[in-house]
Short mmCIF file of C-alpha atoms and ligand atoms in Angstrom, two decimals:
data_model
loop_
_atom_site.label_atom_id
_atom_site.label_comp_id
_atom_site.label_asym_id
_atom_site.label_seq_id
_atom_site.Cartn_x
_atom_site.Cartn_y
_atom_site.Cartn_z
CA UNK N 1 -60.40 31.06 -24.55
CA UNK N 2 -60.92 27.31 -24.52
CA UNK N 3 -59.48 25.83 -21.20
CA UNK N 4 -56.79 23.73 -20.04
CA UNK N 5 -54.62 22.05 -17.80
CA UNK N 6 -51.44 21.40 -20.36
CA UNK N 7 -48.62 23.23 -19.42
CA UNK N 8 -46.03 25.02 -22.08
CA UNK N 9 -43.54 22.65 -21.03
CA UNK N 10 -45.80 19.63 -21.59
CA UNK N 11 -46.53 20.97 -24.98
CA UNK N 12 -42.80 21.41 -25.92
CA UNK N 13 -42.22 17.26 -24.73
CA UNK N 14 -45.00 16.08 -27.00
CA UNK N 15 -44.24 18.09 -29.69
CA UNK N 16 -40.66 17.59 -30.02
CA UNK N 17 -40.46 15.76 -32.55
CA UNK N 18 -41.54 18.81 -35.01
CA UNK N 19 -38.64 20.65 -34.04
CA UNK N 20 -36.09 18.99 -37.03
CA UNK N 21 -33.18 17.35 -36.01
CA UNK N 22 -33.68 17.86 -32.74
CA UNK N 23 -32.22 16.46 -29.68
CA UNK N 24 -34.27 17.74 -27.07
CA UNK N 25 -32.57 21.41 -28.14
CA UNK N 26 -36.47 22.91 -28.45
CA UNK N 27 -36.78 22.20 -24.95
CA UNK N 28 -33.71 24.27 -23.64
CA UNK N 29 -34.29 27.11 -26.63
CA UNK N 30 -37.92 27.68 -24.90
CA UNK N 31 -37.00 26.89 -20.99
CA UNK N 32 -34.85 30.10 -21.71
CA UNK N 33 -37.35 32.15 -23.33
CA UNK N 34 -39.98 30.68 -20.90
CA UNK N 35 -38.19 31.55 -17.50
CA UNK N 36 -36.95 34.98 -19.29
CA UNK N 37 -40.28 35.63 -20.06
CA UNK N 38 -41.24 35.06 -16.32
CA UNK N 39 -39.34 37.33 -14.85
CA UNK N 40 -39.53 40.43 -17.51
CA UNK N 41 -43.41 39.80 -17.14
CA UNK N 42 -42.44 40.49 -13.03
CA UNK N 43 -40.58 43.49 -13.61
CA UNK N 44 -42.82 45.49 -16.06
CA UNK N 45 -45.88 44.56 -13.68
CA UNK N 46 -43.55 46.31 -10.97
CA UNK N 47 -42.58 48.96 -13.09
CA UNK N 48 -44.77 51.61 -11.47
CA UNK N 49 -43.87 50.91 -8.40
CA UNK N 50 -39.96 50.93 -8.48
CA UNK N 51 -37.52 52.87 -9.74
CA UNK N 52 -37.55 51.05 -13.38
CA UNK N 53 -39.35 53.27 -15.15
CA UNK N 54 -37.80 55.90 -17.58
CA UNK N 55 -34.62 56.33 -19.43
CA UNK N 56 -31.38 54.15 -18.72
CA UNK N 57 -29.72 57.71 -20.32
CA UNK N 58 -28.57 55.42 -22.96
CA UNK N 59 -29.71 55.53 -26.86
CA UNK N 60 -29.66 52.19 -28.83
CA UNK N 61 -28.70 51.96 -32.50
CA UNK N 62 -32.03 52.74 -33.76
CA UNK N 63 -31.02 56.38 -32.06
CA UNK N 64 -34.40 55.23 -29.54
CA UNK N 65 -33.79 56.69 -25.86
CA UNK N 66 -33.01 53.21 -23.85
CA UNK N 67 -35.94 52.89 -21.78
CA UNK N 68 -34.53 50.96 -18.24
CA UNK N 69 -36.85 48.03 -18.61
CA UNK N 70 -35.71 48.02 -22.21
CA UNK N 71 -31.90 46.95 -20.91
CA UNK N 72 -33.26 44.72 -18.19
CA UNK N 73 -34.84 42.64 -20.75
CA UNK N 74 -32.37 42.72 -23.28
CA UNK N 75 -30.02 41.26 -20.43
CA UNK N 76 -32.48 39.00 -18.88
CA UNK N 77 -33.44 36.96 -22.37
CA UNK N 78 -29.52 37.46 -23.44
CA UNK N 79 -28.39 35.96 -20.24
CA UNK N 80 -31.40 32.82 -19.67
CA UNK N 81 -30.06 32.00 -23.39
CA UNK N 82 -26.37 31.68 -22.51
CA UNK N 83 -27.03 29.90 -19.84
CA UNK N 84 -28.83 27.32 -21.19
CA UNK N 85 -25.49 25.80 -23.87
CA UNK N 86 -27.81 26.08 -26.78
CA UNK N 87 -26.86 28.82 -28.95
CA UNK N 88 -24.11 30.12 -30.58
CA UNK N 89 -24.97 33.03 -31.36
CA UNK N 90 -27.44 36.24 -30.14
CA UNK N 91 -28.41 39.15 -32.23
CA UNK N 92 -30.94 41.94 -30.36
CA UNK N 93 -32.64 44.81 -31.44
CA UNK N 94 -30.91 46.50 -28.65
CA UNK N 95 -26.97 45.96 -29.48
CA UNK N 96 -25.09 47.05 -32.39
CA UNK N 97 -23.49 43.98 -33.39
CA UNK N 98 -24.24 40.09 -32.73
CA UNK N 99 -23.15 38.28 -29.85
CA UNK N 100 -20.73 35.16 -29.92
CA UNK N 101 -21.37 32.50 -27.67
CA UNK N 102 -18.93 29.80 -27.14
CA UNK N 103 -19.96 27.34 -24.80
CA UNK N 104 -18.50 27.25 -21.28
CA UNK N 105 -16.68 24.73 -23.06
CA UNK N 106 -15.33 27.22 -25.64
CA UNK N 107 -16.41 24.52 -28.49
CA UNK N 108 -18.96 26.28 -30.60
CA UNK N 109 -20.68 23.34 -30.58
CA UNK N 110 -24.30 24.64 -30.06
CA UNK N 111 -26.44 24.95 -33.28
CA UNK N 112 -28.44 27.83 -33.08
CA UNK N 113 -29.10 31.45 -33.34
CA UNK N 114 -31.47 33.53 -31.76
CA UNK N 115 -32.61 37.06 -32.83
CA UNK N 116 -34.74 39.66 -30.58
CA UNK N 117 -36.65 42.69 -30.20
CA UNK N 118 -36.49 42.11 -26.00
CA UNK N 119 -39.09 44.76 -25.49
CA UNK N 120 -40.78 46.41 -28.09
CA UNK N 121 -43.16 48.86 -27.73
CA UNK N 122 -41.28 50.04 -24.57
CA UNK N 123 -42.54 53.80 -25.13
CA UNK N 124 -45.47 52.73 -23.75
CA UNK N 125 -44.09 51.53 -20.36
CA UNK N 126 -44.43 54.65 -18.93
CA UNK N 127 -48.02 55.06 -19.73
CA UNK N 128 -49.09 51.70 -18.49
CA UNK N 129 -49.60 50.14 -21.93
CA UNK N 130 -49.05 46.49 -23.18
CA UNK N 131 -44.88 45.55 -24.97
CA UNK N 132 -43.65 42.56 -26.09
CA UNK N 133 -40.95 40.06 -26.81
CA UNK N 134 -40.62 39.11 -30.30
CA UNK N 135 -37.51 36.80 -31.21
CA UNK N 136 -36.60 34.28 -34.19
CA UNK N 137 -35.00 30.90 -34.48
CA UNK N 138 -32.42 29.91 -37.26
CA UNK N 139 -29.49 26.84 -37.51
CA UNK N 140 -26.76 28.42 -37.59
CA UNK N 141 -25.38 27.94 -41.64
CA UNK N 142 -21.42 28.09 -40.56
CA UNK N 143 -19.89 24.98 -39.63
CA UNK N 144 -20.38 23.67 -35.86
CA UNK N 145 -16.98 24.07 -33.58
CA UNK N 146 -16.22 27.48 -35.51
CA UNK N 147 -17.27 30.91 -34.14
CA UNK N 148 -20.56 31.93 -35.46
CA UNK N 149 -20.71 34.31 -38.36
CA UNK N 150 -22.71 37.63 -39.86
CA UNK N 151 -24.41 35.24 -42.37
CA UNK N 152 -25.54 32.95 -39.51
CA UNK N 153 -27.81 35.93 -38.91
CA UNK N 154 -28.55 37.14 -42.42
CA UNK N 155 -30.92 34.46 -43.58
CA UNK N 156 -34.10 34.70 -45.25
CA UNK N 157 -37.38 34.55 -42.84
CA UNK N 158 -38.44 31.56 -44.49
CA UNK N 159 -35.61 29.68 -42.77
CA UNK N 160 -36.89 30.06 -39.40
CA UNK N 161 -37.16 26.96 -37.23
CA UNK N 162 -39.31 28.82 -34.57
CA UNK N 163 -40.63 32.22 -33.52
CA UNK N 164 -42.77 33.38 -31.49
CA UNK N 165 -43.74 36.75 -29.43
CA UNK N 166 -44.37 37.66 -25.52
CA UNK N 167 -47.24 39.66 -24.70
CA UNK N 168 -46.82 41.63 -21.29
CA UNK N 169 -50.63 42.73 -21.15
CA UNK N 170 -53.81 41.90 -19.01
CA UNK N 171 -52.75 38.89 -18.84
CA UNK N 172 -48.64 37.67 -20.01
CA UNK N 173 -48.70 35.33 -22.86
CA UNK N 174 -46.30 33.32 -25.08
CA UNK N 175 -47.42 32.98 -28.60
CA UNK N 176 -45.51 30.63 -31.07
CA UNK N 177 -44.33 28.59 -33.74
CA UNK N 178 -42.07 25.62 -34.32
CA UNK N 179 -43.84 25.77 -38.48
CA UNK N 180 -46.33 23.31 -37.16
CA UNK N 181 -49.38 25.41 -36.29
CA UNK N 182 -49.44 28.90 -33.85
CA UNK N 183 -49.92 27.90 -30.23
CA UNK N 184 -50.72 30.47 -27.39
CA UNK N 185 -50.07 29.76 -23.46
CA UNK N 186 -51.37 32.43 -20.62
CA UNK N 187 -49.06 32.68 -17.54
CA UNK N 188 -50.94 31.84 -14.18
CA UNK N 189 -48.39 34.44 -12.41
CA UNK N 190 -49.57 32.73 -8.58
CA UNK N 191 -47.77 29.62 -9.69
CA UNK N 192 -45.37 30.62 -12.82
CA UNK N 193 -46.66 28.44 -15.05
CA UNK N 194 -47.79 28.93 -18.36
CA UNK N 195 -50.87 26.66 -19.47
CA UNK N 196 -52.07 26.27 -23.26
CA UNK N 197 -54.87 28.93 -23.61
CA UNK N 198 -54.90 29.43 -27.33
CA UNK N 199 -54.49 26.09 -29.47
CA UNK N 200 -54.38 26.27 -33.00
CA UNK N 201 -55.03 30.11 -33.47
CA UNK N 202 -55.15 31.05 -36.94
CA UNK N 203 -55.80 34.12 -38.64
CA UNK N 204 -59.40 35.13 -40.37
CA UNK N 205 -59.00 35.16 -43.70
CA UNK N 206 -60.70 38.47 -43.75
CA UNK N 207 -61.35 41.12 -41.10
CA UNK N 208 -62.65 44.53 -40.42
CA UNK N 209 -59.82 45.92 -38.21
CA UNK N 210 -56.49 47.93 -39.62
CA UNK N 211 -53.46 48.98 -37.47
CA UNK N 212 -51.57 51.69 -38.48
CA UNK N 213 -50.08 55.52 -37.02
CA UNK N 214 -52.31 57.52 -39.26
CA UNK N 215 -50.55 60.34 -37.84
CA UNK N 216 -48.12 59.62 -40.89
CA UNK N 217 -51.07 59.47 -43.66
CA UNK N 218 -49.44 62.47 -45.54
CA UNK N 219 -46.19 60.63 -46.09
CA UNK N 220 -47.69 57.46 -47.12
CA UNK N 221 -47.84 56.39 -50.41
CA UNK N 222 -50.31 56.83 -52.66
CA UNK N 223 -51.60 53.45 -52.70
CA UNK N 224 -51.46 52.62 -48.80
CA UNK N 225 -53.52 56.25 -48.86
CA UNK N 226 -55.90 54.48 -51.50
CA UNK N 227 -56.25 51.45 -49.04
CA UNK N 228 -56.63 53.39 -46.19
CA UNK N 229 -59.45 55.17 -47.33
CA UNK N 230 -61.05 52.45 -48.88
CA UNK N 231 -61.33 51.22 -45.21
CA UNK N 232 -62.99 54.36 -44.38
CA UNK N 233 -65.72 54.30 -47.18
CA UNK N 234 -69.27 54.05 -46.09
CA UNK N 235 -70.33 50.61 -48.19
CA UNK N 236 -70.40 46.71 -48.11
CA UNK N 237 -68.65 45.76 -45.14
CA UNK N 238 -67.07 48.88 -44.06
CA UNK N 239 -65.68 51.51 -42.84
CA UNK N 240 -63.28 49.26 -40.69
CA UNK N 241 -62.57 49.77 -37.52
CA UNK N 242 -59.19 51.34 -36.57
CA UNK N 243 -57.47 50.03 -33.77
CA UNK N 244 -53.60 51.13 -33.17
CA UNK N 245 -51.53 50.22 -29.92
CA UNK N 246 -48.44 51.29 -31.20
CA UNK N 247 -47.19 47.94 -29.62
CA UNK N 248 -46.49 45.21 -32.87
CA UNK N 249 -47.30 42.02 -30.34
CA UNK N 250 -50.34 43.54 -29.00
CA UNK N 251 -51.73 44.90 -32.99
CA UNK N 252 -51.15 40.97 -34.26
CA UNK N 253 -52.11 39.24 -31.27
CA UNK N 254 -55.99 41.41 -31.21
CA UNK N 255 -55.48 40.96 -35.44
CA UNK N 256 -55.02 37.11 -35.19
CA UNK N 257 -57.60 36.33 -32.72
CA UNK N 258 -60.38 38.72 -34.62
CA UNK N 259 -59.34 39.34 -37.88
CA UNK N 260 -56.68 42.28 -39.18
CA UNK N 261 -54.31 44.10 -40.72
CA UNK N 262 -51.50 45.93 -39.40
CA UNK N 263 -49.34 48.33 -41.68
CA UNK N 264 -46.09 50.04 -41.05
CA UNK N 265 -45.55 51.60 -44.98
CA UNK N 266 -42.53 54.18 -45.43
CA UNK N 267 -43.55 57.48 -44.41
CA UNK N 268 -40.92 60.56 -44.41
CA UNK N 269 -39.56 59.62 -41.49
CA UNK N 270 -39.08 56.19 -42.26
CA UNK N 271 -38.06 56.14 -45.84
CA UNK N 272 -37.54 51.84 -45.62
CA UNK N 273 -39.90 51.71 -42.84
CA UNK N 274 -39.35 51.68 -39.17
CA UNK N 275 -39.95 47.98 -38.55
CA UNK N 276 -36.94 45.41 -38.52
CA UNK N 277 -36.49 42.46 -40.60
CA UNK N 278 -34.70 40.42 -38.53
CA UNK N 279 -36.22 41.20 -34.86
CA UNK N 280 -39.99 42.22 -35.95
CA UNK N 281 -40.72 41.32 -39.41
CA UNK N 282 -39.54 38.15 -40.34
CA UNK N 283 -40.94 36.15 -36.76
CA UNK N 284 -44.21 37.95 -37.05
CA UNK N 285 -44.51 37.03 -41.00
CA UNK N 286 -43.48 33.25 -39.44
CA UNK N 287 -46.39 33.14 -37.36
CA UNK N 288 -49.12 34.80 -39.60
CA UNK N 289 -48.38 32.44 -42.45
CA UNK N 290 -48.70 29.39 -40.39
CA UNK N 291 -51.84 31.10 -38.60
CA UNK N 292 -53.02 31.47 -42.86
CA UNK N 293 -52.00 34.95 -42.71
CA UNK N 294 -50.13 36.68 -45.07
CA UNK N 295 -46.84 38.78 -44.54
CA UNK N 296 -45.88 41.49 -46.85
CA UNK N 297 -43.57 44.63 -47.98
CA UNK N 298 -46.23 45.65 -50.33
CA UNK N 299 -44.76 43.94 -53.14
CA UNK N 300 -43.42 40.53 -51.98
CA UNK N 301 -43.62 38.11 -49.29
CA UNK N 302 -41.67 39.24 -46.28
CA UNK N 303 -39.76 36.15 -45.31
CA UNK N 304 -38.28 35.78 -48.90
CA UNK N 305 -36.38 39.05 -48.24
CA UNK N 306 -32.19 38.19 -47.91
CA UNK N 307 -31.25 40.95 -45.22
CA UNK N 308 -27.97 42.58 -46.10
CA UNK N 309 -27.42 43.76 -42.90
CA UNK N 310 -28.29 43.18 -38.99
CA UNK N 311 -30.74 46.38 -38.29
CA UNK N 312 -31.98 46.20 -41.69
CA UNK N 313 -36.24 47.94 -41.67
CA UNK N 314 -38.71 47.36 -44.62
CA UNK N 315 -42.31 48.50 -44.90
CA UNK N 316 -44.64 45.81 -43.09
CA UNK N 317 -48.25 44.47 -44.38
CA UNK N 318 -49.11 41.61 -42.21
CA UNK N 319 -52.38 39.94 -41.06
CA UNK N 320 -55.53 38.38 -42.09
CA UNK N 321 -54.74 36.90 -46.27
CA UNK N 322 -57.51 38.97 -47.98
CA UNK N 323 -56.45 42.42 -46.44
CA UNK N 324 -52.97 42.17 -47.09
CA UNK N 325 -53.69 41.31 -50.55
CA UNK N 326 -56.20 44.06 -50.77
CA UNK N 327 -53.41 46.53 -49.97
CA UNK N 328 -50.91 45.03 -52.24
CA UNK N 329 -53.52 45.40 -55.14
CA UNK N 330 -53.79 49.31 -54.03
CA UNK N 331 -50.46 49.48 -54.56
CA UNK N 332 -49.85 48.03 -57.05
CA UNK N 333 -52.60 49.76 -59.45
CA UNK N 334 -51.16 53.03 -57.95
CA UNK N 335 -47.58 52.04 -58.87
CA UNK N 336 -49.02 50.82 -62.49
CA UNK N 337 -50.70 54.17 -63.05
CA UNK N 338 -47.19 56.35 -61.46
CA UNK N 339 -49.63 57.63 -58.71
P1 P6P W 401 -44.96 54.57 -34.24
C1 P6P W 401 -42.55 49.96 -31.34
O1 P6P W 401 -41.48 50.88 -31.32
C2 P6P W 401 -42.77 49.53 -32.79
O2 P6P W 401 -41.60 48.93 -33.26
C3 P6P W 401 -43.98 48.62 -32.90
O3 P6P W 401 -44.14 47.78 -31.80
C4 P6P W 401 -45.12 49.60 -33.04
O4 P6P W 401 -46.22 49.06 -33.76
C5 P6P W 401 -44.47 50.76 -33.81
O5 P6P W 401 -43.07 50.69 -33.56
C6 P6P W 401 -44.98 52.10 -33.34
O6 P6P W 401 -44.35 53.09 -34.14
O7 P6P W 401 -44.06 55.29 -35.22
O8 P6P W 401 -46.38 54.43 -34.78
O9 P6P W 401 -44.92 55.12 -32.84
#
């Protein structure tokens, strides 16, 4: 981890300029996400020591018990966003439908849209294991001064003017993109400020590590069953090595620094997929193509996708180029042959 004494905030100044048509808006998007960050990353290292842990007795849409942290984050990044005047709109993970925001000046003036998974990987709060933030940034495509819309929300990944993921691990880190390069910052938690840890990070164009819950292998199909055990096979440069957190932000971050794949295919119990589009998909795809990963539903590129609806899933093949293109050739021959 090279060194340094540039701060996030530092960063954002000198690189505003990437963020198009902006008016110092990247600033305020990531001040919110930056300060939310801050004080999520306080309460999950607290979690085992106040009464945070465990269910809020509440299920979200997915039909997921609400873990308490789960809600505390969801109204923590909801809340830092609001605050700041600079979006219109918020759609999470964790509420049915999308949130309007108005402006305390009820104009509908503000420009953007923000889309979250405010804690994912929250089943493994109570067993002391890394989650993460994951959240998207689109212009809103209705017309400013009018309330913001469904299809404000339903873009394609590939029009995504920053994303970026939270990593509440060994250390908390912000990990992102602006479409200019993947930049990662480690908090200093003594004085709450997050310094530039991780320049530049891109994505080996091959690696020897895949991610996935082969607890589901049975239900897979028959060509991410073909992959899988090609990764297993005793020749060349393998078997891999399997490495599964069951925490998306954790799987890509290890991935992206040494070289990975991470799959989520349909299984039985997930006949699209689990993953989202919106919230985990497209900003992860985001960030691996502009580390020179690749992002994938087996078939085609994930941020080409048009999402019909908010909580829409869809398998997931995302990491270093070679791998993911490795699997999409196993499934494709198996798909050519009706396998
Ligand atoms: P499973 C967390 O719920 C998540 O969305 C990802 O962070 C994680 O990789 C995956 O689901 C874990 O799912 O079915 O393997 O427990």
């Amino acid at each position: 981890m090279e060194e340094s004494n540039k701060t996030l905030g530092e960063f954002i100044i000198e690189n505003q300029k990437d963020f198009q048509y902006s008016s110092g808006e990247l600033s305020r998007i990531f001040n919110s996400i930056r300060l939310a960050a801050k004080v999520v990353s306080y309460k999950v290292n607290k979690a085992g020591l106040v009464d945070i842990i465990g269910s809020a007795g509440d299920k979200n849409i997915q039909g997921e018990d609400q873990q308490k942290l789960d809600v505390y984050a969801n109204e923590t990044f909801i809340q830092t966003l609001i605050n700041r005047e600079i979006v219109c709109g918020i759609a999470s993970e964790e509420n049915d439908d999308f949130i309007t925001v108005e402006g305390s000046d009820k104009s509908n003036n503000n420009k953007y849209v923000v889309l979250m998974d405010p804690l994912d990987g929250s089943s493994n709060i109570d067993v002391n294991v890394s989650v993460g933030t994951i959240f998207s940034v689109y212009r809103r495509i209705s017309p400013i001064g009018t309330p913001v819309t469904l299809e404000d929300f339903l873009q394609p990944g590939i029009n995504q003017v920053a994303a970026g993921y939270v990593i509440y691990g060994t250390s908390t880190m912000i990990v992102y993109t602006t479409g200019h390069g993947v930049n990662g910052f480690t908090l200093n938690p003594a004085i709450g400020t997050f310094y530039l840890s991780h320049p530049n990070m891109k994505f080996p164009v091959d690696g020897s590590i895949y991610s996935v819950n082969e607890g589901n292998y049975v239900h897979f199909p028959q060509g991410v069953k073909d992959y899988i055990k090609y990764c297993q096979l005793e020749e060349e440069d393998r078997p891999y090595t399997s490495r599964y957190i069951g925490s998306l932000a954790s799987d890509m971050h290890r991935n992206m620094i040494k070289g990975g794949i991470y799959l989520y295919p349909t299984s039985s119990g997930a006949a699209k997929g689990k993953l989202r589009l919106l919230y985990e998909c497209n900003p992860m795809a985001f960030i691996a193509e502009q580390a020179g990963g690749k992002a994938s539903d087996g078939v085609s590129r994930i941020m080409e996708i048009l999402p019909a609806e908010l909580h829409e899933r869809t398998p997931f093949f995302c990491g270093s180029a070679n791998m993911v293109e490795k699997v999409e050739e196993f499934i494709n021959n198996a798909q050519s042959n009706n396998r």
